Amino acid sequence: MWKDYVRRPERELWHDYEWGNVHWYCCGNPLEARALLDTVTQAMSPRTARELRQIISRFDDVWNQPSLPYDTGRG
């Protein structure tokens, strides 16, 4: 769920931020899913947790990429 969410177009993510996502009620909240991944890694063996954290960090990197500057068309 986290992987799919971070790969969505930025405008869809903004709509979720502005108005919420009504589908989260039935299909799960990706932000809660990300928090659950942290809990799961704490319950795993150190080696397995490290492997999972490497995978998660790739998706976190996508999520943490800076947004492109807003272009007002004036210039």
mmCIF file of C-alpha atoms in Angstrom, residues 10 19 22 27 30 50 59 66-67:
data_model
loop_
_atom_site.group_PDB
_atom_site.id
_atom_site.type_symbol
_atom_site.label_atom_id
_atom_site.label_comp_id
_atom_site.label_asym_id
_atom_site.label_seq_id
_atom_site.Cartn_x
_atom_site.Cartn_y
_atom_site.Cartn_z
ATOM 1 C CA GLU A 10 1.637 14.614 -7.111
ATOM 2 C CA TRP A 19 -9.909 16.900 0.906
ATOM 3 C CA VAL A 22 -12.858 8.619 1.197
ATOM 4 C CA CYS A 27 -9.222 0.154 1.686
ATOM 5 C CA PRO A 30 -1.318 4.328 3.401
ATOM 6 C CA ARG A 50 17.409 -4.566 8.022
ATOM 7 C CA PHE A 59 9.780 4.168 -1.156
ATOM 8 C CA PRO A 66 11.123 17.782 -3.118
ATOM 9 C CA SER A 67 8.215 19.042 -5.150
#
